[in-house]
CSV table of C-alpha atoms in Angstrom, one decimal:
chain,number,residue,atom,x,y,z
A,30,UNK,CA,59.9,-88.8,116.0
A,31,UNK,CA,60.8,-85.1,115.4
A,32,UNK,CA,64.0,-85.8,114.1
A,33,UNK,CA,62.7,-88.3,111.7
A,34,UNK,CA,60.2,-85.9,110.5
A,35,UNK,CA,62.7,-83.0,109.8
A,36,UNK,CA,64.5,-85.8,108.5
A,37,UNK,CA,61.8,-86.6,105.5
A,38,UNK,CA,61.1,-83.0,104.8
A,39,UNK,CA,64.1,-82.5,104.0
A,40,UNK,CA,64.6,-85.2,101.5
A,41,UNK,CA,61.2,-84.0,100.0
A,42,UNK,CA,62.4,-80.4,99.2
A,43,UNK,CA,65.9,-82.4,97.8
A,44,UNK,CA,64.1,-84.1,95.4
A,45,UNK,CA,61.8,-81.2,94.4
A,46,UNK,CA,65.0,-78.8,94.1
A,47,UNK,CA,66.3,-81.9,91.6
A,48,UNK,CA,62.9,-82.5,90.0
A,49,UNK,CA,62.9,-78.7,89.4
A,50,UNK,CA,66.2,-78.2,88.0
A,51,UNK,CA,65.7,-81.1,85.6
A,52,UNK,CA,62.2,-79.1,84.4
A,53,UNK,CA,64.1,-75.6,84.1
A,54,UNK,CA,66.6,-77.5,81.7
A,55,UNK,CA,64.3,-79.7,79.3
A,56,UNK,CA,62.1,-76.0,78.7
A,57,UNK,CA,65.6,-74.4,78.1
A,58,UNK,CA,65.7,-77.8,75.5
A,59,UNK,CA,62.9,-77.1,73.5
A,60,UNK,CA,62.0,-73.3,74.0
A,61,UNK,CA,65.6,-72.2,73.0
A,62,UNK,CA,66.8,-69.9,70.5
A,63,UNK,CA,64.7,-71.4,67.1
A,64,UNK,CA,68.5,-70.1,65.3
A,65,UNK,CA,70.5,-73.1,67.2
A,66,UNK,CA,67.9,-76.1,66.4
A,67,UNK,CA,68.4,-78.2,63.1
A,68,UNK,CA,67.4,-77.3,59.9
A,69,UNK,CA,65.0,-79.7,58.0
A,70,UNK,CA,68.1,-79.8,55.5
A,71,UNK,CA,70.6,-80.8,58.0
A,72,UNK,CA,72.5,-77.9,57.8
A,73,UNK,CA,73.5,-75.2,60.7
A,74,UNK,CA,72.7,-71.4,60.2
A,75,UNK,CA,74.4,-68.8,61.9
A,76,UNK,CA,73.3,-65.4,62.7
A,77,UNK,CA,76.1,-62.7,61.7
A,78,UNK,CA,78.2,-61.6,64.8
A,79,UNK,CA,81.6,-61.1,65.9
A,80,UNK,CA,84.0,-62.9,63.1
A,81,UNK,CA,80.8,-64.7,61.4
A,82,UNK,CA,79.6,-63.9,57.8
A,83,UNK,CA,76.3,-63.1,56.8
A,84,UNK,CA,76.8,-65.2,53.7
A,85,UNK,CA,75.7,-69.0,54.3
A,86,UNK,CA,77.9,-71.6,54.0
A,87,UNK,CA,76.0,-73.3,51.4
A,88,UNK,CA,76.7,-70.6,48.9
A,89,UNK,CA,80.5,-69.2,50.2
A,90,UNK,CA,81.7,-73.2,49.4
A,91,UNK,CA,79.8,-73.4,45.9
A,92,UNK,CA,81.7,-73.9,43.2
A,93,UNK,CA,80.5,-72.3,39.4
A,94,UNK,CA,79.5,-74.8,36.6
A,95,UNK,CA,80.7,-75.0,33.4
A,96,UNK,CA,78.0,-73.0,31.9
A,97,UNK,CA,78.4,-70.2,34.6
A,98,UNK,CA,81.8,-70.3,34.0
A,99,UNK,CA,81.2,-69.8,29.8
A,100,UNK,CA,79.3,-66.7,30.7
A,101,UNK,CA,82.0,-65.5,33.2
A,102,UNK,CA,83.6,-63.9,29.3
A,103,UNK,CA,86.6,-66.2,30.1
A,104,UNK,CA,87.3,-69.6,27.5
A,105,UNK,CA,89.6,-71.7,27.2
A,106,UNK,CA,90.9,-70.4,23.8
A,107,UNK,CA,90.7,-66.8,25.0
A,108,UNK,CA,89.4,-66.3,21.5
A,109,UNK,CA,86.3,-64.6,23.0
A,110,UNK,CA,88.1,-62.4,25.2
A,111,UNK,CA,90.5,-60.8,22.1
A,112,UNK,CA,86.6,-60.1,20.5
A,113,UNK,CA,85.8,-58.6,23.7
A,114,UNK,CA,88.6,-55.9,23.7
A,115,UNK,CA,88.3,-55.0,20.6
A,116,UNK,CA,91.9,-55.9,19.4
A,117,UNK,CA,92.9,-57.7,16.6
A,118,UNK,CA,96.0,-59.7,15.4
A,119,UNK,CA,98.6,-57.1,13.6
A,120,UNK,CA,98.6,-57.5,9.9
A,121,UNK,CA,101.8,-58.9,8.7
A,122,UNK,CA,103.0,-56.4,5.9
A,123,UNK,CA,104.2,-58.0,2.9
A,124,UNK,CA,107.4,-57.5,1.2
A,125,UNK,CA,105.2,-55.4,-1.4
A,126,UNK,CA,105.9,-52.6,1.0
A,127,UNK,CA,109.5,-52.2,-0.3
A,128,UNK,CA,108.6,-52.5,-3.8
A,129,UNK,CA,110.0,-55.4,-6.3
A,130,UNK,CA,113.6,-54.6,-7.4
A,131,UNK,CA,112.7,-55.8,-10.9
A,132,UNK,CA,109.9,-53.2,-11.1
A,133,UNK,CA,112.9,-50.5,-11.3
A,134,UNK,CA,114.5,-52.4,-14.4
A,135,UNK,CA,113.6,-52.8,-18.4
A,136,UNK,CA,114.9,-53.9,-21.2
A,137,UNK,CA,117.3,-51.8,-23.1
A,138,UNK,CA,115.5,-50.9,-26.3
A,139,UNK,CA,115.6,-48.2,-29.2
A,140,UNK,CA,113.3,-46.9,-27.5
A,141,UNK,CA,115.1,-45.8,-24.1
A,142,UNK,CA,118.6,-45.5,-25.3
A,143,UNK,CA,120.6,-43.8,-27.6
A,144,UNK,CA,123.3,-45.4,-30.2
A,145,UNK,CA,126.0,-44.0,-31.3
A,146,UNK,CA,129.2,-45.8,-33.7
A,147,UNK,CA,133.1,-44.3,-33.5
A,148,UNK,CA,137.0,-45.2,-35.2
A,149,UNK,CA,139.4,-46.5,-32.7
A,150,UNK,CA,143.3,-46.8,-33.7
A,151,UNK,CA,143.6,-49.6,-31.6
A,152,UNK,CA,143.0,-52.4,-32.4
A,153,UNK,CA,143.2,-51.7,-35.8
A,154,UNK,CA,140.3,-52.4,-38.2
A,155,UNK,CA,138.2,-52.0,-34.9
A,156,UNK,CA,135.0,-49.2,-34.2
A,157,UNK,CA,132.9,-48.9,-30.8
A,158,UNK,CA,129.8,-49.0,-30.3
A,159,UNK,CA,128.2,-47.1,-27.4
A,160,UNK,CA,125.0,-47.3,-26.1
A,161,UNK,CA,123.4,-44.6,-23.3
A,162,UNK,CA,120.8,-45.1,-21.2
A,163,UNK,CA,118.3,-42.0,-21.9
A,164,UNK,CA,115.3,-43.3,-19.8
A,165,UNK,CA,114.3,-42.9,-16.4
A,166,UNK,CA,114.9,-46.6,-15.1
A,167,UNK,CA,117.9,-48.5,-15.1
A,168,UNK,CA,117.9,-51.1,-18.4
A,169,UNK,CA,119.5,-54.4,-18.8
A,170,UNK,CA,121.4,-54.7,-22.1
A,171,UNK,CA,120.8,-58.6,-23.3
A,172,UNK,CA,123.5,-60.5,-24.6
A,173,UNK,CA,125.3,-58.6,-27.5
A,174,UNK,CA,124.2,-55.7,-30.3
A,175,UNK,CA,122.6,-57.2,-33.2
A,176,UNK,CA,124.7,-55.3,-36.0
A,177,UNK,CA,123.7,-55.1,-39.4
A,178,UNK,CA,125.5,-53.4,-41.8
A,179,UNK,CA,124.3,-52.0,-45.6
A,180,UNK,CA,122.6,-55.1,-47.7
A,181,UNK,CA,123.9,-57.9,-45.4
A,182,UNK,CA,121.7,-60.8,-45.0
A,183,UNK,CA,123.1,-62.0,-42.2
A,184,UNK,CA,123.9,-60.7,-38.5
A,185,UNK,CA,128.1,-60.7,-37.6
A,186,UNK,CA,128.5,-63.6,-35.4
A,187,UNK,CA,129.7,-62.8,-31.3
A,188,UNK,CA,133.0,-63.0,-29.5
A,189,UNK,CA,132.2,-65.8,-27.2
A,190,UNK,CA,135.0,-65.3,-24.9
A,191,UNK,CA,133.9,-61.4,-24.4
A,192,UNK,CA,130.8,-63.2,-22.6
A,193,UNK,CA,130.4,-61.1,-19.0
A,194,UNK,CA,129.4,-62.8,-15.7
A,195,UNK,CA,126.2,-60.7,-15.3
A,196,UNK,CA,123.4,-59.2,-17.7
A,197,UNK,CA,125.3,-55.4,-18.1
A,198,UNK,CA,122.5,-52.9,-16.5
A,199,UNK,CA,122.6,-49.4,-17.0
A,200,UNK,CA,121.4,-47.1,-15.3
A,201,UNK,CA,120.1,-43.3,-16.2
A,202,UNK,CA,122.8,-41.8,-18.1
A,203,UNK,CA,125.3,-44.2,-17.8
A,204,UNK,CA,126.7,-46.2,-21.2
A,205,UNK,CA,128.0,-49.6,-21.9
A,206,UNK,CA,129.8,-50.9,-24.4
A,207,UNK,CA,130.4,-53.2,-27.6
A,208,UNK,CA,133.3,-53.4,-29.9
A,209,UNK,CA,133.3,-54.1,-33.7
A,210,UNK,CA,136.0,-56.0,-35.6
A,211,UNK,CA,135.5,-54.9,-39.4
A,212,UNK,CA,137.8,-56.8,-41.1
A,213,UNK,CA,140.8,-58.8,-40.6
A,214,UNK,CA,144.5,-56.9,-40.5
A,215,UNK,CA,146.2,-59.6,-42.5
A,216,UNK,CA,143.7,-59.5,-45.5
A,217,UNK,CA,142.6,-63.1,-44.7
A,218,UNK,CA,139.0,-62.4,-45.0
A,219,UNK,CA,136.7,-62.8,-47.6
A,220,UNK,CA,133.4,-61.4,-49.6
A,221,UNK,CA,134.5,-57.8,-48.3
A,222,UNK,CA,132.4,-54.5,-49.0
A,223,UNK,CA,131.3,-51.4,-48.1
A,224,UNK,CA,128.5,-50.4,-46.1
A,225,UNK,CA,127.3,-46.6,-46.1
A,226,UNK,CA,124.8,-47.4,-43.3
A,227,UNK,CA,124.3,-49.4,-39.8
A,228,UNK,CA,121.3,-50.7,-38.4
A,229,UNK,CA,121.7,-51.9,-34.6
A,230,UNK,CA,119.0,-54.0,-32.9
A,231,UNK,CA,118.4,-54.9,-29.3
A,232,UNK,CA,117.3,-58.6,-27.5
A,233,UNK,CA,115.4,-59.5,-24.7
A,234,UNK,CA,116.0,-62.0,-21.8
A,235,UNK,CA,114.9,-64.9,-23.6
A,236,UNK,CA,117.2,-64.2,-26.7
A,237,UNK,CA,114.4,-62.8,-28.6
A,238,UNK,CA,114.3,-59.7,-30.4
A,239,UNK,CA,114.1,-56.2,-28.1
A,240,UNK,CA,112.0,-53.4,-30.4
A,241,UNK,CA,112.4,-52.6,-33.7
A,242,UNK,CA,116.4,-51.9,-34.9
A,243,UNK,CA,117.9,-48.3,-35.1
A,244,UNK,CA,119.3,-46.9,-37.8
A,245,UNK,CA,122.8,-45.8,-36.7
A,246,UNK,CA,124.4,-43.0,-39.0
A,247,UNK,CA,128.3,-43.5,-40.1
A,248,UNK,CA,130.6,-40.8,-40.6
A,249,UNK,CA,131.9,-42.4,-43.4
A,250,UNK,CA,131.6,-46.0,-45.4
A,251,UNK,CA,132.6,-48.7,-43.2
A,252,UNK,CA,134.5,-51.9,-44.8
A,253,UNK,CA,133.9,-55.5,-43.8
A,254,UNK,CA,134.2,-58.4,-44.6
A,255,UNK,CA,133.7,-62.4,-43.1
A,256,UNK,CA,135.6,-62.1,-40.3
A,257,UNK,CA,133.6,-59.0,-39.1
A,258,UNK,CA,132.2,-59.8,-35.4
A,259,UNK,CA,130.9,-58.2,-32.4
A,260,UNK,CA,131.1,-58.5,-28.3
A,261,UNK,CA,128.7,-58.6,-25.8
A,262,UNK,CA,127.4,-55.9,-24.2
A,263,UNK,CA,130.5,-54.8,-21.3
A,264,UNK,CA,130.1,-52.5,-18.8
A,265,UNK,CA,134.0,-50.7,-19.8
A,266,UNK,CA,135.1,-49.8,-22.7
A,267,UNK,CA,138.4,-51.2,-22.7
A,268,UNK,CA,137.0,-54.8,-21.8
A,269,UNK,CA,134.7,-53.8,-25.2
A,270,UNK,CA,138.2,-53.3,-27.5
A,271,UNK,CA,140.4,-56.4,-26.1
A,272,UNK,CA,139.2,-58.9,-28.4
């Protein structure tokens, strides 16, 4: 009977040991650290420690709108960003900057040359006539000299095959050329006189006339007659006497 007895206390104080251990763990269960339970959200907080952030992981894994990403002074074109610095696209400079090459040229005239009429012995029945840039820009010389000479009513026609490849410019205090043939050598020409005086006129680019005409003095009367004719405008004076 004693043995049975210690036998039964025993069990007893077993399954009050169990009973007590299985209290102790259900008050650990719901009288824990308020930190480790569920939030009403679902989500787990974590108090900083050792390798944890303070930040929540709600807001380190958030991602920014578009609109907070408008604001962030960063678009797409980058348009607001160039306002931002205060830089602005470099001006392209024209080619005004190295002035128009046509702006350093005019039109020979009376008014920017001087004329002046001389004998040649060769050819024979020949003069030249020599014009000299006096101006400060470099003039084109149109075409041919428009010669009159004493009454005549009509201007000598030009020597077609004297024609240059460019318009002759001249620049400051340089010359260019014309030559004159008078009269013809054999006699063949016709309606000849004698002209005590020479007027010389000037034309434009478009043919038309350049300024008034010059009076041009002679050293002595001159003699033509039809077959009197003139060149164009050449830059040498030999190229001027050829023809």
């Amino acid at each position: 009977m004693r043995n049975l007895h210690f036998r039964r206390a025993a069990r007893t104080s077993v399954l009050g040991t169990a009973a007590l251990i299985a209290a102790l763990s259900l008050t650990a269960c719901q009288g824990g650290d308020p930190a480790a339970a569920d939030s009403s959200d679902g989500s787990v907080s974590q108090k900083p420690g050792a390798g944890t952030s303070a930040v929540p992981a709600s807001d380190t894994d958030a991602k920014p709108d578009a609109k907070t990403a408008g604001n962030s002074g960063t678009s797409g074109s980058g348009s607001d960003a160039a306002k931002d610095s205060g830089s602005a696209a470099p001006k392209q400079q024209g080619s005004d900057a190295d002035g128009d090459s046509g702006a350093t040229r005019t039109t020979c005239t009376g008014e920017n040359t001087k004329l002046t009429i001389t004998d040649v012995q060769r050819p024979v029945n020949h003069m030249l006539l020599t014009v000299t840039n006096t101006g400060s820009k470099a003039c084109n010389a149109f075409y041919y000299p428009v010669l009159r000479f004493g009454e005549a009513q009509s201007v000598p026609p030009v020597v077609e095959d004297s024609k240059p490849q460019a318009v002759v410019t001249i620049a400051p205090g340089e010359s260019a050329y014309a030559g004159i043939m008078t009269s013809s050598a054999d006699g063949s020409g016709t309606g000849g006189y004698s002209a005590e005086d020479l007027a010389v006129g000037f034309l434009d680019a478009e043919s038309g006339s350049a300024g008034d005409m010059v009076n041009v003095p002679l050293s002595k009367d001159v003699y033509v007659d039809s077959t009197l004719t003139v060149t164009y405008w050449q830059t040498e004076m030999d190229d001027a006497l050829m023809y």
